[in-house]
PDB file of C-alpha atoms and ligand atoms in Angstrom:
ATOM      1  CA  MET L  22      -2.929  -8.284  15.816  1.00 94.00           C
ATOM      2  CA  ARG L  23      -2.387 -11.770  14.448  1.00 96.00           C
ATOM      3  CA  ILE L  24       1.221 -12.482  13.496  1.00 97.00           C
ATOM      4  CA  TYR L  25       2.381 -15.028  10.944  1.00 98.00           C
ATOM      5  CA  GLU L  26       6.112 -15.569  10.841  1.00 98.00           C
ATOM      6  CA  THR L  27       7.416 -16.732   7.498  1.00 98.00           C
ATOM      7  CA  ARG L  28      10.764 -18.220   6.503  1.00 98.00           C
ATOM      8  CA  ASP L  29      11.606 -15.520   4.016  1.00 98.00           C
ATOM      9  CA  TYR L  30      10.265 -12.977   1.508  1.00 98.00           C
ATOM     10  CA  ARG L  31       8.984 -15.652  -0.861  1.00 98.00           C
ATOM     11  CA  ASP L  32       7.070 -17.411   1.872  1.00 98.00           C
ATOM     12  CA  MET L  33       5.631 -14.056   3.051  1.00 98.00           C
ATOM     13  CA  SER L  34       4.482 -13.280  -0.481  1.00 98.00           C
ATOM     14  CA  ARG L  35       2.746 -16.631  -0.948  1.00 98.00           C
ATOM     15  CA  LYS L  36       0.950 -16.463   2.403  1.00 98.00           C
ATOM     16  CA  ALA L  37      -0.237 -12.924   1.709  1.00 98.00           C
ATOM     17  CA  ALA L  38      -1.396 -13.896  -1.780  1.00 98.00           C
ATOM     18  CA  ASN L  39      -3.372 -16.726  -0.188  1.00 98.00           C
ATOM     19  CA  VAL L  40      -5.191 -14.291   2.098  1.00 98.00           C
ATOM     20  CA  ILE L  41      -5.998 -11.985  -0.834  1.00 98.00           C
ATOM     21  CA  SER L  42      -7.197 -14.909  -2.960  1.00 98.00           C
ATOM     22  CA  ALA L  43      -9.451 -16.103  -0.154  1.00 98.00           C
ATOM     23  CA  GLN L  44     -10.972 -12.623   0.002  1.00 98.00           C
ATOM     24  CA  MET L  45     -11.532 -12.616  -3.774  1.00 98.00           C
ATOM     25  CA  ILE L  46     -13.140 -16.046  -3.734  1.00 97.00           C
ATOM     26  CA  LEU L  47     -15.439 -15.242  -0.810  1.00 97.00           C
ATOM     27  CA  LYS L  48     -16.456 -11.878  -2.296  1.00 98.00           C
ATOM     28  CA  PRO L  49     -15.691 -11.636  -6.039  1.00 98.00           C
ATOM     29  CA  ASP L  50     -16.625  -7.925  -6.135  1.00 98.00           C
ATOM     30  CA  CYS L  51     -14.516  -7.025  -3.108  1.00 98.00           C
ATOM     31  CA  VAL L  52     -12.700  -3.716  -2.707  1.00 98.00           C
ATOM     32  CA  LEU L  53      -8.966  -4.288  -2.307  1.00 98.00           C
ATOM     33  CA  GLY L  54      -6.783  -1.514  -0.903  1.00 98.00           C
ATOM     34  CA  LEU L  55      -3.412  -1.834  -2.620  1.00 98.00           C
ATOM     35  CA  ALA L  56       0.106  -0.727  -1.770  1.00 98.00           C
ATOM     36  CA  THR L  57       3.254  -0.081  -3.741  1.00 97.00           C
ATOM     37  CA  GLY L  58       6.923  -0.299  -2.713  1.00 94.00           C
ATOM     38  CA  SER L  59       9.188  -3.303  -3.055  1.00 95.00           C
ATOM     39  CA  THR L  60       7.430  -5.361  -0.360  1.00 98.00           C
ATOM     40  CA  PRO L  61       4.211  -6.356  -2.213  1.00 98.00           C
ATOM     41  CA  ILE L  62       5.876  -7.114  -5.576  1.00 98.00           C
ATOM     42  CA  GLY L  63       6.171 -10.842  -4.776  1.00 98.00           C
ATOM     43  CA  VAL L  64       2.506 -10.925  -3.743  1.00 98.00           C
ATOM     44  CA  TYR L  65       1.413  -9.429  -7.061  1.00 98.00           C
ATOM     45  CA  GLU L  66       3.611 -11.918  -8.929  1.00 98.00           C
ATOM     46  CA  GLN L  67       1.957 -14.800  -7.118  1.00 98.00           C
ATOM     47  CA  LEU L  68      -1.544 -13.447  -7.816  1.00 98.00           C
ATOM     48  CA  VAL L  69      -0.695 -13.054 -11.522  1.00 98.00           C
ATOM     49  CA  ASP L  70       0.591 -16.631 -11.580  1.00 98.00           C
ATOM     50  CA  TRP L  71      -2.628 -17.995 -10.070  1.00 98.00           C
ATOM     51  CA  TYR L  72      -4.670 -15.846 -12.441  1.00 98.00           C
ATOM     52  CA  GLN L  73      -2.755 -17.261 -15.422  1.00 98.00           C
ATOM     53  CA  LYS L  74      -3.436 -20.778 -14.160  1.00 98.00           C
ATOM     54  CA  GLY L  75      -7.154 -19.960 -14.135  1.00 97.00           C
ATOM     55  CA  ASP L  76      -7.537 -19.959 -10.353  1.00 96.00           C
ATOM     56  CA  LEU L  77      -8.351 -16.273  -9.860  1.00 98.00           C
ATOM     57  CA  ASP L  78     -10.778 -13.872 -11.472  1.00 98.00           C
ATOM     58  CA  PHE L  79     -10.306 -10.105 -11.164  1.00 98.00           C
ATOM     59  CA  SER L  80     -13.244  -9.122 -13.381  1.00 98.00           C
ATOM     60  CA  GLN L  81     -15.408  -7.813 -10.531  1.00 98.00           C
ATOM     61  CA  VAL L  82     -12.673  -6.763  -8.124  1.00 98.00           C
ATOM     62  CA  LYS L  83     -12.318  -3.062  -7.354  1.00 98.00           C
ATOM     63  CA  THR L  84      -9.048  -1.537  -6.253  1.00 98.00           C
ATOM     64  CA  VAL L  85      -8.114   1.582  -4.351  1.00 98.00           C
ATOM     65  CA  ASN L  86      -4.440   2.490  -4.115  1.00 98.00           C
ATOM     66  CA  LEU L  87      -2.985   4.185  -1.086  1.00 98.00           C
ATOM     67  CA  ASP L  88      -1.029   6.945  -2.729  1.00 98.00           C
ATOM     68  CA  GLU L  89       0.640   8.633  -5.689  1.00 97.00           C
ATOM     69  CA  TYR L  90       3.446  11.142  -6.121  1.00 96.00           C
ATOM     70  CA  ARG L  91       2.277  14.655  -6.814  1.00 96.00           C
ATOM     71  CA  GLY L  92       3.388  15.826 -10.262  1.00 95.00           C
ATOM     72  CA  LEU L  93       4.210  12.431 -11.784  1.00 94.00           C
ATOM     73  CA  ALA L  94       2.219  11.444 -14.870  1.00 95.00           C
ATOM     74  CA  PRO L  95       0.800   7.912 -15.063  1.00 96.00           C
ATOM     75  CA  ASP L  96       3.340   6.971 -17.731  1.00 95.00           C
ATOM     76  CA  HIS L  97       6.321   8.098 -15.623  1.00 94.00           C
ATOM     77  CA  GLU L  98       8.217   4.940 -14.692  1.00 93.00           C
ATOM     78  CA  GLN L  99       8.327   5.893 -11.024  1.00 93.00           C
ATOM     79  CA  SER L 100       4.670   6.770 -10.723  1.00 95.00           C
ATOM     80  CA  TYR L 101       2.532   4.381  -8.748  1.00 96.00           C
ATOM     81  CA  HIS L 102       0.148   4.182 -11.717  1.00 98.00           C
ATOM     82  CA  TYR L 103       3.002   2.746 -13.757  1.00 97.00           C
ATOM     83  CA  PHE L 104       4.065   0.434 -10.929  1.00 97.00           C
ATOM     84  CA  MET L 105       0.586  -1.043 -10.491  1.00 98.00           C
ATOM     85  CA  ASP L 106       0.108  -1.488 -14.192  1.00 98.00           C
ATOM     86  CA  ARG L 107       3.430  -3.219 -14.600  1.00 98.00           C
ATOM     87  CA  HIS L 108       3.159  -5.561 -11.623  1.00 98.00           C
ATOM     88  CA  LEU L 109      -0.550  -6.347 -11.627  1.00 98.00           C
ATOM     89  CA  PHE L 110      -3.184  -4.532 -13.661  1.00 98.00           C
ATOM     90  CA  SER L 111      -1.830  -5.136 -17.181  1.00 98.00           C
ATOM     91  CA  ARG L 112      -1.422  -8.836 -16.390  1.00 98.00           C
ATOM     92  CA  VAL L 113      -4.872  -9.768 -15.063  1.00 98.00           C
ATOM     93  CA  ASN L 114      -8.481  -9.369 -16.219  1.00 98.00           C
ATOM     94  CA  ILE L 115      -9.305  -6.363 -14.060  1.00 98.00           C
ATOM     95  CA  ASN L 116     -11.843  -3.910 -15.458  1.00 98.00           C
ATOM     96  CA  ARG L 117      -9.986  -0.602 -15.961  1.00 98.00           C
ATOM     97  CA  SER L 118     -12.938   1.360 -14.603  1.00 98.00           C
ATOM     98  CA  HIS L 119     -12.557  -0.513 -11.302  1.00 98.00           C
ATOM     99  CA  ILE L 120      -9.024   0.814 -10.704  1.00 98.00           C
ATOM    100  CA  HIS L 121      -8.572   3.861  -8.463  1.00 98.00           C
ATOM    101  CA  ILE L 122      -5.301   5.681  -7.796  1.00 98.00           C
ATOM    102  CA  PRO L 123      -4.944   9.346  -6.786  1.00 98.00           C
ATOM    103  CA  ASP L 124      -4.275  11.545  -9.817  1.00 98.00           C
ATOM    104  CA  GLY L 125      -0.845  13.063  -9.159  1.00 97.00           C
ATOM    105  CA  MET L 126      -1.320  15.378 -12.136  1.00 97.00           C
ATOM    106  CA  ASN L 127      -4.329  17.148 -10.688  1.00 97.00           C
ATOM    107  CA  GLU L 128      -2.735  20.292  -9.307  1.00 94.00           C
ATOM    108  CA  ASP L 129      -5.862  21.194  -7.398  1.00 97.00           C
ATOM    109  CA  TRP L 130      -5.030  19.048  -4.399  1.00 96.00           C
ATOM    110  CA  GLN L 131      -8.205  19.872  -2.511  1.00 96.00           C
ATOM    111  CA  GLU L 132     -10.372  18.781  -5.393  1.00 98.00           C
ATOM    112  CA  GLU L 133      -8.350  15.625  -5.995  1.00 97.00           C
ATOM    113  CA  CYS L 134      -8.260  14.568  -2.351  1.00 97.00           C
ATOM    114  CA  GLY L 135     -11.968  15.334  -1.859  1.00 97.00           C
ATOM    115  CA  ARG L 136     -12.833  13.310  -4.951  1.00 98.00           C
ATOM    116  CA  TYR L 137     -10.758  10.369  -3.746  1.00 98.00           C
ATOM    117  CA  GLU L 138     -12.265  10.391  -0.266  1.00 97.00           C
ATOM    118  CA  GLN L 139     -15.783  10.459  -1.711  1.00 98.00           C
ATOM    119  CA  MET L 140     -14.982   7.672  -4.167  1.00 98.00           C
ATOM    120  CA  ILE L 141     -13.867   5.368  -1.321  1.00 98.00           C
ATOM    121  CA  GLU L 142     -17.083   6.121   0.521  1.00 97.00           C
ATOM    122  CA  GLU L 143     -19.190   5.417  -2.563  1.00 98.00           C
ATOM    123  CA  LEU L 144     -17.465   2.056  -2.960  1.00 98.00           C
ATOM    124  CA  GLY L 145     -18.623   1.244   0.578  1.00 98.00           C
ATOM    125  CA  GLY L 146     -15.126   1.249   2.082  1.00 97.00           C
ATOM    126  CA  ILE L 147     -12.315  -1.248   1.743  1.00 98.00           C
ATOM    127  CA  ASP L 148     -12.713  -4.972   2.394  1.00 98.00           C
ATOM    128  CA  LEU L 149      -9.032  -5.833   2.625  1.00 98.00           C
ATOM    129  CA  GLN L 150      -6.251  -3.262   2.865  1.00 98.00           C
ATOM    130  CA  ILE L 151      -2.691  -4.343   2.034  1.00 98.00           C
ATOM    131  CA  LEU L 152       0.012  -2.265   3.720  1.00 98.00           C
ATOM    132  CA  GLY L 153       3.765  -2.093   3.508  1.00 98.00           C
ATOM    133  CA  LEU L 154       5.788  -0.302   6.171  1.00 98.00           C
ATOM    134  CA  GLY L 155       8.155   2.633   5.697  1.00 95.00           C
ATOM    135  CA  HIS L 156      11.388   2.663   7.705  1.00 94.00           C
ATOM    136  CA  ASN L 157      10.014   5.560   9.741  1.00 94.00           C
ATOM    137  CA  GLY L 158       6.726   3.752  10.377  1.00 97.00           C
ATOM    138  CA  HIS L 159       4.749   5.381   7.575  1.00 96.00           C
ATOM    139  CA  ILE L 160       1.781   3.663   5.970  1.00 98.00           C
ATOM    140  CA  GLY L 161       0.796   4.881   2.527  1.00 97.00           C
ATOM    141  CA  PHE L 162       2.494   8.255   2.729  1.00 96.00           C
ATOM    142  CA  ASN L 163       1.210   9.045   6.204  1.00 97.00           C
ATOM    143  CA  GLU L 164       4.517  10.270   7.559  1.00 95.00           C
ATOM    144  CA  PRO L 165       5.409  10.757  11.267  1.00 96.00           C
ATOM    145  CA  ASP L 166       3.577  13.820  12.524  1.00 96.00           C
ATOM    146  CA  PHE L 167       2.196  15.455  15.658  1.00 97.00           C
ATOM    147  CA  GLN L 168      -1.293  14.124  15.019  1.00 97.00           C
ATOM    148  CA  PHE L 169      -2.939  11.365  12.993  1.00 98.00           C
ATOM    149  CA  ALA L 170      -4.421  12.878   9.833  1.00 97.00           C
ATOM    150  CA  PRO L 171      -7.734  11.242   8.957  1.00 96.00           C
ATOM    151  CA  LEU L 172      -8.379  12.233   5.351  1.00 96.00           C
ATOM    152  CA  THR L 173      -6.857  11.876   1.892  1.00 97.00           C
ATOM    153  CA  ARG L 174      -4.527  14.832   1.467  1.00 96.00           C
ATOM    154  CA  ARG L 175      -1.396  16.336   0.017  1.00 97.00           C
ATOM    155  CA  VAL L 176       1.696  15.573   2.106  1.00 97.00           C
ATOM    156  CA  ASP L 177       5.278  16.783   2.202  1.00 96.00           C
ATOM    157  CA  LEU L 178       7.524  13.747   2.192  1.00 94.00           C
ATOM    158  CA  THR L 179      10.163  13.562   4.920  1.00 91.00           C
ATOM    159  CA  GLU L 180      13.819  13.847   3.947  1.00 93.00           C
ATOM    160  CA  SER L 181      14.363  10.181   4.882  1.00 89.00           C
ATOM    161  CA  THR L 182      11.562   9.074   2.545  1.00 88.00           C
ATOM    162  CA  ILE L 183      12.851  11.290  -0.266  1.00 93.00           C
ATOM    163  CA  GLU L 184      16.327   9.811   0.236  1.00 91.00           C
ATOM    164  CA  ALA L 185      14.970   6.253   0.330  1.00 86.00           C
ATOM    165  CA  ASN L 186      13.195   6.907  -2.977  1.00 87.00           C
ATOM    166  CA  ARG L 187      16.178   8.512  -4.670  1.00 88.00           C
ATOM    167  CA  ARG L 188      17.603   5.135  -5.761  1.00 88.00           C
ATOM    168  CA  PHE L 189      14.644   4.698  -8.135  1.00 87.00           C
ATOM    169  CA  PHE L 190      15.199   7.946 -10.042  1.00 89.00           C
ATOM    170  CA  SER L 191      17.921   8.596 -12.579  1.00 87.00           C
ATOM    171  CA  GLU L 192      20.813  10.879 -11.726  1.00 84.00           C
ATOM    172  CA  GLY L 193      19.944  14.547 -11.930  1.00 82.00           C
ATOM    173  CA  GLU L 194      16.217  13.807 -12.014  1.00 85.00           C
ATOM    174  CA  SER L 195      14.323  15.514  -9.218  1.00 86.00           C
ATOM    175  CA  VAL L 196      12.698  13.190  -6.709  1.00 91.00           C
ATOM    176  CA  PRO L 197       9.098  14.147  -5.840  1.00 94.00           C
ATOM    177  CA  ARG L 198       8.810  15.958  -2.522  1.00 95.00           C
ATOM    178  CA  GLN L 199       5.034  15.721  -2.242  1.00 97.00           C
ATOM    179  CA  ALA L 200       2.407  13.038  -2.629  1.00 97.00           C
ATOM    180  CA  TYR L 201      -1.309  12.464  -2.320  1.00 98.00           C
ATOM    181  CA  THR L 202      -2.111   9.820   0.249  1.00 98.00           C
ATOM    182  CA  MET L 203      -5.151   8.150   1.669  1.00 98.00           C
ATOM    183  CA  GLY L 204      -5.545   9.155   5.320  1.00 97.00           C
ATOM    184  CA  ILE L 205      -5.693   7.117   8.489  1.00 98.00           C
ATOM    185  CA  LYS L 206      -9.508   7.061   8.567  1.00 97.00           C
ATOM    186  CA  ALA L 207      -9.986   5.128   5.316  1.00 97.00           C
ATOM    187  CA  ILE L 208      -7.179   2.731   6.268  1.00 98.00           C
ATOM    188  CA  MET L 209      -8.557   2.130   9.764  1.00 98.00           C
ATOM    189  CA  SER L 210     -12.093   1.730   8.355  1.00 98.00           C
ATOM    190  CA  ALA L 211     -10.978  -1.195   6.183  1.00 98.00           C
ATOM    191  CA  ARG L 212     -12.691  -4.357   7.349  1.00 98.00           C
ATOM    192  CA  LYS L 213      -9.431  -6.307   7.323  1.00 98.00           C
ATOM    193  CA  ILE L 214      -5.832  -5.169   7.156  1.00 98.00           C
ATOM    194  CA  LEU L 215      -2.821  -7.146   5.993  1.00 98.00           C
ATOM    195  CA  LEU L 216       0.531  -5.638   6.997  1.00 98.00           C
ATOM    196  CA  LEU L 217       3.517  -7.061   5.122  1.00 98.00           C
ATOM    197  CA  VAL L 218       7.037  -6.644   6.405  1.00 98.00           C
ATOM    198  CA  SER L 219      10.263  -8.182   5.201  1.00 98.00           C
ATOM    199  CA  GLY L 220      13.936  -7.826   6.070  1.00 98.00           C
ATOM    200  CA  ALA L 221      16.167  -7.095   9.052  1.00 98.00           C
ATOM    201  CA  ASP L 222      16.200  -3.374   8.217  1.00 97.00           C
ATOM    202  CA  LYS L 223      12.517  -3.221   9.246  1.00 98.00           C
ATOM    203  CA  ALA L 224      12.943  -5.096  12.555  1.00 98.00           C
ATOM    204  CA  ASP L 225      13.331  -2.005  14.771  1.00 98.00           C
ATOM    205  CA  ILE L 226      10.378  -0.159  13.323  1.00 98.00           C
ATOM    206  CA  LEU L 227       8.160  -3.266  13.349  1.00 98.00           C
ATOM    207  CA  LYS L 228       8.858  -3.679  17.070  1.00 98.00           C
ATOM    208  CA  LYS L 229       7.806  -0.063  17.670  1.00 98.00           C
ATOM    209  CA  VAL L 230       4.679  -0.523  15.550  1.00 98.00           C
ATOM    210  CA  MET L 231       3.568  -3.617  17.420  1.00 98.00           C
ATOM    211  CA  GLU L 232       4.857  -3.138  20.948  1.00 97.00           C
ATOM    212  CA  GLY L 233       5.489   0.572  21.321  1.00 97.00           C
ATOM    213  CA  PRO L 234       3.090   3.337  22.339  1.00 98.00           C
ATOM    214  CA  ILE L 235       0.414   4.362  19.839  1.00 98.00           C
ATOM    215  CA  THR L 236       1.738   7.638  18.515  1.00 98.00           C
ATOM    216  CA  PRO L 237       1.501   9.681  15.303  1.00 98.00           C
ATOM    217  CA  GLN L 238       5.324   9.707  15.390  1.00 98.00           C
ATOM    218  CA  VAL L 239       5.017   6.036  14.364  1.00 98.00           C
ATOM    219  CA  PRO L 240       1.922   6.194  12.133  1.00 98.00           C
ATOM    220  CA  ALA L 241       1.522   2.417  11.764  1.00 98.00           C
ATOM    221  CA  SER L 242       1.270   2.040  15.562  1.00 98.00           C
ATOM    222  CA  ILE L 243      -2.404   3.032  15.242  1.00 98.00           C
ATOM    223  CA  LEU L 244      -3.000  -0.418  13.738  1.00 98.00           C
ATOM    224  CA  GLN L 245      -2.892  -1.737  17.318  1.00 98.00           C
ATOM    225  CA  LEU L 246      -6.417  -0.300  17.658  1.00 98.00           C
ATOM    226  CA  HIS L 247      -7.829  -2.085  14.594  1.00 98.00           C
ATOM    227  CA  PRO L 248      -9.880  -5.224  15.357  1.00 98.00           C
ATOM    228  CA  ASP L 249      -8.664  -7.314  12.405  1.00 98.00           C
ATOM    229  CA  VAL L 250      -5.013  -6.877  11.484  1.00 98.00           C
ATOM    230  CA  THR L 251      -2.896  -9.726  10.196  1.00 98.00           C
ATOM    231  CA  VAL L 252       0.841  -9.161  10.133  1.00 98.00           C
ATOM    232  CA  ILE L 253       2.733 -11.423   7.760  1.00 98.00           C
ATOM    233  CA  ALA L 254       6.423 -10.863   8.290  1.00 98.00           C
ATOM    234  CA  ASP L 255       9.566 -12.856   7.689  1.00 98.00           C
ATOM    235  CA  ARG L 256      11.891 -14.060  10.434  1.00 98.00           C
ATOM    236  CA  GLU L 257      14.310 -11.214   9.872  1.00 98.00           C
ATOM    237  CA  ALA L 258      11.667  -8.527  10.234  1.00 98.00           C
ATOM    238  CA  LEU L 259      10.358 -10.164  13.409  1.00 98.00           C
ATOM    239  CA  GLY L 260      13.879 -10.504  14.813  1.00 98.00           C
ATOM    240  CA  LYS L 261      13.495  -7.801  17.480  1.00 98.00           C
ATOM    241  CA  LEU L 262      10.099  -8.795  18.856  1.00 94.00           C
TER     242      LEU L 262
HETATM  243  C1  GLP U 301       6.564   3.912  -0.046  1.00 55.80           C
HETATM  244  C2  GLP U 301       5.047   3.699  -0.154  1.00 55.80           C
HETATM  245  C3  GLP U 301       4.511   2.878   0.973  1.00 55.80           C
HETATM  246  C4  GLP U 301       5.401   1.658   1.202  1.00 55.80           C
HETATM  247  C5  GLP U 301       6.776   2.120   1.616  1.00 55.80           C
HETATM  248  C6  GLP U 301       7.738   0.993   1.934  1.00 55.80           C
HETATM  249  O1  GLP U 301       6.894   5.051   0.629  1.00 55.80           O
HETATM  250  N1  GLP U 301       4.317   4.921  -0.238  1.00 55.80           N
HETATM  251  O2  GLP U 301       3.168   2.514   0.705  1.00 55.80           O
HETATM  252  O3  GLP U 301       4.852   0.822   2.155  1.00 55.80           O
HETATM  253  O4  GLP U 301       7.295   2.871   0.536  1.00 55.80           O
HETATM  254  O5  GLP U 301       8.409   0.583   0.797  1.00 55.80           O
HETATM  255  P1  GLP U 301       9.207  -0.764   0.658  1.00 55.80           P
HETATM  256  O6  GLP U 301       8.192  -1.846   0.608  1.00 55.80           O
HETATM  257  O7  GLP U 301       9.945  -0.628  -0.640  1.00 55.80           O
HETATM  258  O8  GLP U 301      10.119  -0.862   1.832  1.00 55.80           O
END
């Protein structure tokens, strides 16, 4: 794993946006694997800014998102469809038919997950996968488990993830307990991976991910086996390494 230490969140976001831009310039029809959560918001802002200045073109780019809550409609403010639209897709010249996110409203989870898996294969896999890191080491919604799960599937979210997400939902509103997530196989098959981590609250888990044993109890630890991972993390997140 290559590690880039940045001064702060802003610096992390700019460096990551530079890597993504380089990918888009070298291969204009690249497949980008995208993440949600608070970590990549600054990256998307920077990409939008460069797009508005005329330096980036999304017209041929294809995107594959990691996950979506089960049961949330695309227009629900906490859905990942809504998130992506708000932070990136509605602000750049991406072709709508090039955007892929699991359909949380498809109740037939086997059909939905099978469709998603096949779609990634038909795209020829992912050129550059962006990842954030959950406090329990999850990537996408691949939660700690007794084995690594390879395929796109329906998952039960852990109590800690449900609690962490609660702040985004209004009082009394039920927080989703399930999600559809891309599995470890599609993530590990990406040609390049960019792991973004910011903040002192992620320092312990980042140390486990990078220096601890490879275990499904820390799902991101499997990234140690990938040949091309770049970690861009701020000083605070790297504080325990
Ligand atoms: C969610 C997402 C993950 C993300 C994680 C961390 O659970 N499914 O893809 O990486 O949160 O979120 P944050 O960046 O807000 O810490």
